[in-house]
Amino acid sequence: YEGENSLPSHPESRVSLTATVFLTYRVNSWTELVVNPEVAGGKGFGDVTGIAGFTNGEIPRVASATPTPYVARAYLRNTWALSPETEIAEAGPNLLVGRLPVCRLTLITGKFAITDFFDNNTYSHDPRRQFMNWSLMSNGAWDYPADTRGYTVGSVQELTMHGWSLRAAIVMEPTEANGGTLDTRLAKNRGVAAEWEKRYQPLGHAGTLRVLGFLNRERAGTFRDAMLPDGTTDLASTRRPGTKKYGFGLNLGQEITRDIGVFARYGWSDGKTEAWAFTQIDRSVSGGISLQGRLWKRTGDNIGVAAVRNYLAGDDRSFLAAGGMGFIVGDGRLNYAPESITEAYYAWHANGNWTFTLDYQRIVNPAYNQDRGPVSVGTLRVHWER
């Protein structure tokens, strides 16, 4: 049998493109303006349905595959010194070379991706360079607020001290599940997140622990109320403004040697409310290793191997088994098992501008259904940067 959001039973191949210009202007010693024009095109196989931990973090669930220009980010970053000590800030995307106060308060206001500032990890967070799977690049159980392309509007406040940081955000939610329009009614619907970050160096090797908590208020439906006495489901009729979805995440990154690093994440959400912006995962546990090419005399190359296991909570599982549909998974019925994904890649740094990556992913029980898969996905990723 096949359902509305079943993974297609035939082989597919797809091409996608994303290109971003990172523009940062230093207005004065404590204010910077960041603007990122972006172009994205292409669609994922199966219209990006049938796998909760989808295989390409650069693919949004958009209606058209035509390359489309838009403004991805446009925000002000204000930084206030809390101590006279400074440290060198290295150049990077949306970051200028300079000196920053070691102890500082930062305020970011405007349009951005909330994952720019939360749930970061040195070894698994950038689908353009590292692991591509949705539930490896981010905490799969965090239904982080975003429009279809992954961006939102709001503010982030961050306090950074010598060995730790504390950040919080209030941002807009989409008006509908996986929608492209953001809800401006912050009094009713909004996403709130807070994260504590601890930095340390056991035996001289950098490590970071992050603890994330989130509370979303959305015009979302609840699974238990959507299961009707006659055995059918009606999620739309249960949608109410201000419906709560909450959870937490743990995130660890640790350097083992100069050229070897490991990471691990755990995510938990209440599992009572429909997925609204990211994907339909209620529990997620992942881990992996990253090896730098200096180990085999290929400076700039990188190997990554990781695995993730995604779960559904009871209400969510019962809803899908009764024939319910989310915006990304739903077979019409469900022979439940956790979704297990492994991913491995080799990134070959050809020269200063070009990197070519071969990536392989294997998905067991896609969309939590033992009647599906396993599925193999191979990817060639071409990355150019100046």
CSV table of C-alpha atoms in Angstrom, one decimal:
chain,number,residue,atom,x,y,z
A,1,TYR,CA,0.0,0.0,0.0
A,2,GLU,CA,1.0,3.6,-0.4
A,3,GLY,CA,-0.2,6.8,1.2
A,4,GLU,CA,-0.2,10.4,0.4
A,5,ASN,CA,3.2,11.0,2.0
A,6,SER,CA,4.8,7.6,1.3
A,7,LEU,CA,8.2,7.6,-0.1
A,8,PRO,CA,8.0,6.8,-3.9
A,9,SER,CA,8.7,3.1,-4.7
A,10,HIS,CA,10.8,3.9,-7.8
A,11,PRO,CA,14.4,5.4,-8.1
A,12,GLU,CA,14.7,9.1,-8.4
A,13,SER,CA,17.4,11.7,-9.0
A,14,ARG,CA,17.3,15.4,-8.3
A,15,VAL,CA,19.5,18.5,-8.6
A,16,SER,CA,19.4,21.4,-6.3
A,17,LEU,CA,21.2,24.8,-6.0
A,18,THR,CA,21.7,27.3,-3.3
A,19,ALA,CA,23.9,30.4,-3.4
A,20,THR,CA,24.3,33.0,-0.7
A,21,VAL,CA,26.1,36.4,-0.6
A,22,PHE,CA,27.3,37.2,2.9
A,23,LEU,CA,27.4,41.0,3.4
A,24,THR,CA,28.3,42.6,6.7
A,25,TYR,CA,28.8,46.3,7.2
A,26,ARG,CA,30.3,47.7,10.4
A,27,VAL,CA,28.3,50.8,11.2
A,28,ASN,CA,30.4,51.7,14.3
A,29,SER,CA,32.4,50.0,17.0
A,30,TRP,CA,29.3,48.2,18.4
A,31,THR,CA,26.8,47.9,15.6
A,32,GLU,CA,26.9,45.8,12.4
A,33,LEU,CA,24.4,45.4,9.6
A,34,VAL,CA,24.1,41.9,8.1
A,35,VAL,CA,22.3,41.2,4.8
A,36,ASN,CA,22.3,37.9,2.9
A,37,PRO,CA,20.8,37.8,-0.6
A,38,GLU,CA,20.2,34.2,-1.6
A,39,VAL,CA,19.1,32.1,-4.5
A,40,ALA,CA,17.6,28.6,-4.1
A,41,GLY,CA,16.2,26.1,-6.6
A,42,GLY,CA,15.4,22.5,-7.0
A,43,LYS,CA,13.2,20.0,-5.2
A,44,GLY,CA,14.0,16.9,-3.2
A,45,PHE,CA,12.9,13.4,-4.3
A,46,GLY,CA,9.3,12.5,-3.4
A,47,ASP,CA,8.5,16.2,-2.9
A,48,VAL,CA,10.5,16.0,0.4
A,49,THR,CA,8.0,13.5,2.0
A,50,GLY,CA,8.3,10.0,3.3
A,51,ILE,CA,11.4,10.5,5.5
A,52,ALA,CA,11.3,12.4,8.8
A,53,GLY,CA,15.1,12.9,8.8
A,54,PHE,CA,15.2,14.1,5.2
A,55,THR,CA,18.5,13.6,3.4
A,56,ASN,CA,19.4,17.2,2.1
A,57,GLY,CA,19.5,20.1,4.5
A,58,GLU,CA,19.7,22.6,1.6
A,59,ILE,CA,16.3,21.5,0.2
A,60,PRO,CA,13.2,23.4,1.5
A,61,ARG,CA,9.7,22.2,0.9
A,62,VAL,CA,8.8,24.8,-1.7
A,63,ALA,CA,6.1,24.6,-4.4
A,64,SER,CA,8.4,25.5,-7.3
A,65,ALA,CA,11.8,24.1,-8.3
A,66,THR,CA,12.7,27.3,-10.3
A,67,PRO,CA,15.7,29.1,-8.8
A,68,THR,CA,14.3,32.1,-6.9
A,69,PRO,CA,16.1,35.1,-5.4
A,70,TYR,CA,15.1,36.4,-2.0
A,71,VAL,CA,16.6,38.0,1.1
A,72,ALA,CA,17.6,35.2,3.5
A,73,ARG,CA,18.9,37.4,6.4
A,74,ALA,CA,18.7,41.1,7.2
A,75,TYR,CA,19.5,42.0,10.8
A,76,LEU,CA,21.3,44.4,13.1
A,77,ARG,CA,23.9,43.1,15.6
A,78,ASN,CA,24.7,45.3,18.5
A,79,THR,CA,27.5,44.3,20.9
A,80,TRP,CA,28.2,46.0,24.3
A,81,ALA,CA,31.4,45.3,26.2
A,82,LEU,CA,31.1,44.1,29.8
A,83,SER,CA,34.9,43.9,30.4
A,84,PRO,CA,38.0,45.6,29.0
A,85,GLU,CA,39.5,42.3,27.9
A,86,THR,CA,39.3,41.4,24.2
A,87,GLU,CA,39.8,38.4,21.9
A,88,ILE,CA,40.4,38.1,18.2
A,89,ALA,CA,37.3,37.4,16.1
A,90,GLU,CA,38.1,35.4,13.0
A,91,ALA,CA,36.5,36.2,9.6
A,92,GLY,CA,33.6,33.9,8.5
A,93,PRO,CA,30.1,34.0,7.1
A,94,ASN,CA,28.6,37.3,8.5
A,95,LEU,CA,31.6,37.8,10.7
A,96,LEU,CA,34.3,40.5,10.3
A,97,VAL,CA,37.8,40.3,11.5
A,98,GLY,CA,38.4,42.3,14.6
A,99,ARG,CA,38.5,42.2,18.4
A,100,LEU,CA,35.5,41.4,20.6
A,101,PRO,CA,35.1,41.9,24.3
A,102,VAL,CA,35.6,38.6,26.1
A,103,CYS,CA,32.6,39.5,28.3
A,104,ARG,CA,29.8,41.0,26.2
A,105,LEU,CA,26.1,41.4,25.6
A,106,THR,CA,24.9,40.9,22.0
A,107,LEU,CA,21.5,41.8,20.6
A,108,ILE,CA,20.4,40.6,17.2
A,109,THR,CA,17.2,41.9,15.7
A,110,GLY,CA,15.7,41.3,12.3
A,111,LYS,CA,15.4,38.3,9.9
A,112,PHE,CA,17.6,35.3,10.3
A,113,ALA,CA,17.6,31.5,10.8
A,114,ILE,CA,17.3,30.8,14.5
A,115,THR,CA,19.7,27.8,14.0
A,116,ASP,CA,22.3,30.4,13.1
A,117,PHE,CA,22.6,31.0,16.9
A,118,PHE,CA,21.2,27.9,18.6
A,119,ASP,CA,22.1,24.2,18.6
A,120,ASN,CA,25.4,24.9,16.9
A,121,ASN,CA,28.1,22.2,16.8
A,122,THR,CA,31.6,22.3,15.4
A,123,TYR,CA,31.3,18.9,13.7
A,124,SER,CA,27.6,18.7,12.6
A,125,HIS,CA,25.6,21.8,11.8
A,126,ASP,CA,26.4,23.0,8.2
A,127,PRO,CA,24.8,20.9,5.4
A,128,ARG,CA,26.9,22.7,2.8
A,129,ARG,CA,30.1,21.3,4.4
A,130,GLN,CA,29.3,18.6,6.9
A,131,PHE,CA,26.4,16.1,7.3
A,132,MET,CA,23.5,16.7,5.1
A,133,ASN,CA,20.7,14.9,6.9
A,134,TRP,CA,18.1,17.1,8.6
A,135,SER,CA,18.3,15.3,11.9
A,136,LEU,CA,22.1,15.4,12.0
A,137,MET,CA,22.5,19.1,11.0
A,138,SER,CA,20.1,20.1,13.8
A,139,ASN,CA,18.2,18.6,16.7
A,140,GLY,CA,15.4,16.7,15.0
A,141,ALA,CA,13.1,16.9,17.9
A,142,TRP,CA,13.2,20.8,17.9
A,143,ASP,CA,10.5,22.0,15.6
A,144,TYR,CA,12.4,25.2,15.3
A,145,PRO,CA,10.3,28.3,14.2
A,146,ALA,CA,10.9,29.1,10.5
A,147,ASP,CA,9.1,29.7,7.2
A,148,THR,CA,9.4,27.2,4.4
A,149,ARG,CA,12.9,28.2,3.5
A,150,GLY,CA,14.1,28.1,7.2
A,151,TYR,CA,14.1,31.7,8.2
A,152,THR,CA,12.1,33.8,10.7
A,153,VAL,CA,11.9,37.3,12.2
A,154,GLY,CA,12.6,38.2,15.8
A,155,SER,CA,15.3,38.9,18.3
A,156,VAL,CA,18.2,37.0,20.0
A,157,GLN,CA,19.9,38.2,23.2
A,158,GLU,CA,23.2,36.6,24.1
A,159,LEU,CA,25.4,37.0,27.2
A,160,THR,CA,28.9,35.8,26.7
A,161,MET,CA,31.4,35.4,29.6
A,162,HIS,CA,34.8,33.7,29.9
A,163,GLY,CA,33.7,30.1,29.7
A,164,TRP,CA,30.0,30.1,29.1
A,165,SER,CA,27.2,31.8,27.2
A,166,LEU,CA,23.5,32.2,27.8
A,167,ARG,CA,21.2,33.1,24.9
A,168,ALA,CA,17.4,33.5,24.4
A,169,ALA,CA,15.2,34.3,21.5
A,170,ILE,CA,11.6,35.3,20.7
A,171,VAL,CA,10.7,34.8,17.0
A,172,MET,CA,7.7,34.4,14.7
A,173,GLU,CA,6.1,31.1,13.7
A,174,PRO,CA,4.6,30.4,10.3
A,175,THR,CA,0.8,31.0,9.9
A,176,GLU,CA,0.3,27.4,8.7
A,177,ALA,CA,2.3,24.2,8.9
A,178,ASN,CA,5.4,24.4,6.6
A,179,GLY,CA,4.0,27.8,5.5
A,180,GLY,CA,5.9,30.6,3.8
A,181,THR,CA,4.2,33.4,5.6
A,182,LEU,CA,5.1,34.4,9.2
A,183,ASP,CA,2.5,35.1,11.9
A,184,THR,CA,2.9,38.7,13.2
A,185,ARG,CA,0.6,38.0,16.2
A,186,LEU,CA,3.4,37.5,18.7
A,187,ALA,CA,1.0,37.8,21.6
A,188,LYS,CA,-0.7,34.5,20.5
A,189,ASN,CA,1.8,32.6,18.4
A,190,ARG,CA,5.5,32.7,18.8
A,191,GLY,CA,8.6,30.6,19.3
A,192,VAL,CA,10.7,31.0,22.4
A,193,ALA,CA,14.1,29.3,23.0
A,194,ALA,CA,16.8,29.5,25.6
A,195,GLU,CA,20.2,27.8,25.5
A,196,TRP,CA,23.1,27.6,28.0
A,197,GLU,CA,26.6,26.9,26.5
A,198,LYS,CA,29.6,25.7,28.5
A,199,ARG,CA,33.0,25.8,26.9
A,200,TYR,CA,35.9,23.8,28.4
A,201,GLN,CA,39.3,22.2,27.4
A,202,PRO,CA,40.0,18.8,29.0
A,203,LEU,CA,43.7,18.0,28.4
A,204,GLY,CA,43.9,21.1,26.1
A,205,HIS,CA,41.2,19.8,23.7
A,206,ALA,CA,38.2,22.1,23.1
A,207,GLY,CA,34.8,20.9,24.1
A,208,THR,CA,31.3,22.4,24.3
A,209,LEU,CA,28.1,21.4,26.0
A,210,ARG,CA,24.8,23.1,25.1
A,211,VAL,CA,21.5,22.7,26.8
A,212,LEU,CA,18.5,23.9,24.9
A,213,GLY,CA,14.9,24.5,26.0
A,214,PHE,CA,12.0,25.6,23.7
A,215,LEU,CA,8.4,26.5,23.9
A,216,ASN,CA,6.4,27.1,20.7
A,217,ARG,CA,2.9,28.6,20.5
A,218,GLU,CA,1.3,27.9,17.1
A,219,ARG,CA,-2.0,27.6,15.4
A,220,ALA,CA,-1.5,23.9,15.5
A,221,GLY,CA,-3.6,20.8,16.0
A,222,THR,CA,-3.3,18.1,18.6
A,223,PHE,CA,-3.1,14.4,17.8
A,224,ARG,CA,-5.4,13.0,20.5
A,225,ASP,CA,-8.2,15.4,19.7
A,226,ALA,CA,-7.8,14.7,15.9
A,227,MET,CA,-8.6,11.0,16.3
A,228,LEU,CA,-12.4,10.7,16.0
A,229,PRO,CA,-14.7,8.0,17.4
A,230,ASP,CA,-15.5,6.6,14.0
A,231,GLY,CA,-11.8,5.8,13.4
A,232,THR,CA,-11.0,8.6,11.1
A,233,THR,CA,-8.8,11.7,11.7
A,234,ASP,CA,-9.4,15.4,11.4
A,235,LEU,CA,-6.4,17.4,12.4
A,236,ALA,CA,-7.5,20.7,10.8
A,237,SER,CA,-10.5,21.1,13.1
A,238,THR,CA,-8.4,20.9,16.2
A,239,ARG,CA,-6.1,23.8,15.3
A,240,ARG,CA,-6.2,26.6,17.8
A,241,PRO,CA,-4.0,29.8,18.2
A,242,GLY,CA,-1.5,29.4,21.0
A,243,THR,CA,-1.3,25.6,21.0
A,244,LYS,CA,1.8,24.7,23.0
A,245,LYS,CA,4.7,22.5,21.8
A,246,TYR,CA,7.7,22.2,24.1
A,247,GLY,CA,10.9,20.2,24.7
A,248,PHE,CA,14.6,20.3,25.3
A,249,GLY,CA,17.9,19.2,23.7
A,250,LEU,CA,21.4,18.3,24.7
A,251,ASN,CA,24.3,18.9,22.4
A,252,LEU,CA,28.0,17.9,22.9
A,253,GLY,CA,31.0,18.5,20.7
A,254,GLN,CA,34.5,17.4,21.7
A,255,GLU,CA,37.9,17.5,20.1
A,256,ILE,CA,39.8,14.2,20.8
A,257,THR,CA,43.0,15.2,19.0
A,258,ARG,CA,43.8,18.1,16.7
A,259,ASP,CA,42.4,16.2,13.7
A,260,ILE,CA,39.6,14.0,15.3
A,261,GLY,CA,36.3,15.3,16.8
A,262,VAL,CA,33.1,13.7,18.0
A,263,PHE,CA,29.6,15.0,18.6
A,264,ALA,CA,26.3,13.8,20.1
A,265,ARG,CA,22.8,15.2,20.4
A,266,TYR,CA,19.6,14.2,22.2
A,267,GLY,CA,16.3,15.8,21.6
A,268,TRP,CA,12.9,15.4,23.3
A,269,SER,CA,9.5,17.1,22.5
A,270,ASP,CA,6.1,16.5,24.1
A,271,GLY,CA,4.8,14.7,21.0
A,272,LYS,CA,1.2,15.9,21.4
A,273,THR,CA,1.1,18.6,18.8
A,274,GLU,CA,1.6,18.4,15.0
A,275,ALA,CA,4.9,19.4,13.4
A,276,TRP,CA,4.6,23.0,12.3
A,277,ALA,CA,7.9,24.2,10.8
A,278,PHE,CA,10.7,21.6,10.7
A,279,THR,CA,9.9,17.9,10.7
A,280,GLN,CA,7.9,15.2,12.5
A,281,ILE,CA,10.3,13.8,15.2
A,282,ASP,CA,9.5,13.5,18.9
A,283,ARG,CA,12.7,11.9,20.1
A,284,SER,CA,16.1,11.9,18.5
A,285,VAL,CA,19.5,10.6,19.5
A,286,SER,CA,22.5,11.0,17.2
A,287,GLY,CA,26.3,10.9,17.3
A,288,GLY,CA,29.3,10.8,15.0
A,289,ILE,CA,32.9,11.4,14.3
A,290,SER,CA,34.8,13.9,12.1
A,291,LEU,CA,38.4,13.3,10.8
A,292,GLN,CA,40.6,16.0,9.3
A,293,GLY,CA,42.7,15.3,6.2
A,294,ARG,CA,46.0,16.1,7.9
A,295,LEU,CA,45.8,12.5,9.2
A,296,TRP,CA,46.5,11.2,5.6
A,297,LYS,CA,48.4,14.3,4.3
A,298,ARG,CA,45.4,15.8,2.6
A,299,THR,CA,45.0,19.1,4.5
A,300,GLY,CA,41.6,20.5,3.9
A,301,ASP,CA,39.9,17.2,3.3
A,302,ASN,CA,37.4,15.8,5.8
A,303,ILE,CA,35.6,12.5,6.5
A,304,GLY,CA,32.4,12.3,8.6
A,305,VAL,CA,30.5,9.2,9.8
A,306,ALA,CA,27.3,9.5,11.9
A,307,ALA,CA,24.1,7.8,12.9
A,308,VAL,CA,20.7,9.0,14.1
A,309,ARG,CA,17.7,7.3,15.5
A,310,ASN,CA,14.3,9.1,15.4
A,311,TYR,CA,11.2,8.2,17.3
A,312,LEU,CA,7.5,9.1,17.6
A,313,ALA,CA,5.7,9.6,20.9
A,314,GLY,CA,2.5,7.7,21.6
A,315,ASP,CA,-0.1,10.3,20.5
A,316,ASP,CA,1.8,11.0,17.3
A,317,ARG,CA,2.2,7.3,16.5
A,318,SER,CA,-1.5,6.5,17.1
A,319,PHE,CA,-2.5,9.4,14.9
A,320,LEU,CA,-0.5,8.1,12.0
A,321,ALA,CA,-1.6,4.6,12.5
A,322,ALA,CA,-5.2,5.8,12.3
A,323,GLY,CA,-4.6,7.2,8.9
A,324,GLY,CA,-3.5,10.8,9.9
A,325,MET,CA,-1.2,12.9,7.8
A,326,GLY,CA,1.6,15.3,8.7
A,327,PHE,CA,3.1,17.6,6.1
A,328,ILE,CA,6.1,15.3,5.7
A,329,VAL,CA,5.1,11.8,6.8
A,330,GLY,CA,1.9,9.7,6.7
A,331,ASP,CA,1.2,6.4,4.9
A,332,GLY,CA,-2.4,6.0,5.6
A,333,ARG,CA,-1.6,3.4,8.2
A,334,LEU,CA,1.6,2.6,10.2
A,335,ASN,CA,3.6,-0.5,11.0
A,336,TYR,CA,5.7,1.5,13.5
A,337,ALA,CA,9.5,1.2,14.1
A,338,PRO,CA,12.0,3.9,14.9
A,339,GLU,CA,13.6,5.6,11.9
A,340,SER,CA,17.3,4.8,11.7
A,341,ILE,CA,19.7,6.7,9.5
A,342,THR,CA,23.5,6.4,8.9
A,343,GLU,CA,25.5,8.9,6.9
A,344,ALA,CA,29.1,9.0,5.7
A,345,TYR,CA,30.9,11.5,3.5
A,346,TYR,CA,34.3,12.4,2.1
A,347,ALA,CA,34.9,16.0,1.3
A,348,TRP,CA,37.8,16.6,-1.1
A,349,HIS,CA,39.2,20.1,-1.0
A,350,ALA,CA,40.4,20.5,-4.5
A,351,ASN,CA,41.8,24.1,-4.1
A,352,GLY,CA,41.1,27.3,-2.2
A,353,ASN,CA,37.7,27.7,-3.7
A,354,TRP,CA,36.3,24.3,-4.6
A,355,THR,CA,35.3,21.3,-2.5
A,356,PHE,CA,33.7,18.1,-3.9
A,357,THR,CA,31.9,15.8,-1.5
A,358,LEU,CA,30.6,12.2,-2.0
A,359,ASP,CA,27.9,11.4,0.5
A,360,TYR,CA,26.0,8.2,1.2
A,361,GLN,CA,22.9,7.8,3.5
A,362,ARG,CA,21.0,4.6,4.4
A,363,ILE,CA,17.5,5.0,5.9
A,364,VAL,CA,15.9,2.1,7.7
A,365,ASN,CA,12.1,2.3,8.4
A,366,PRO,CA,11.7,5.7,6.6
A,367,ALA,CA,8.8,7.7,8.1
A,368,TYR,CA,8.8,5.1,11.0
A,369,ASN,CA,7.2,2.4,8.8
A,370,GLN,CA,8.6,-1.1,8.7
A,371,ASP,CA,6.7,-1.6,5.4
A,372,ARG,CA,9.0,0.9,3.8
A,373,GLY,CA,12.7,0.8,2.8
A,374,PRO,CA,15.4,0.4,3.5
A,375,VAL,CA,16.5,3.3,1.2
A,376,SER,CA,19.9,4.3,-0.1
A,377,VAL,CA,20.7,7.8,-1.1
A,378,GLY,CA,23.9,8.9,-2.8
A,379,THR,CA,24.9,12.6,-3.3
A,380,LEU,CA,27.5,14.5,-5.1
A,381,ARG,CA,27.9,18.0,-3.5
A,382,VAL,CA,29.9,20.8,-5.2
A,383,HIS,CA,30.8,23.7,-3.1
A,384,TRP,CA,32.4,27.0,-4.3
A,385,GLU,CA,33.3,29.8,-1.9
A,386,ARG,CA,35.3,33.1,-2.0
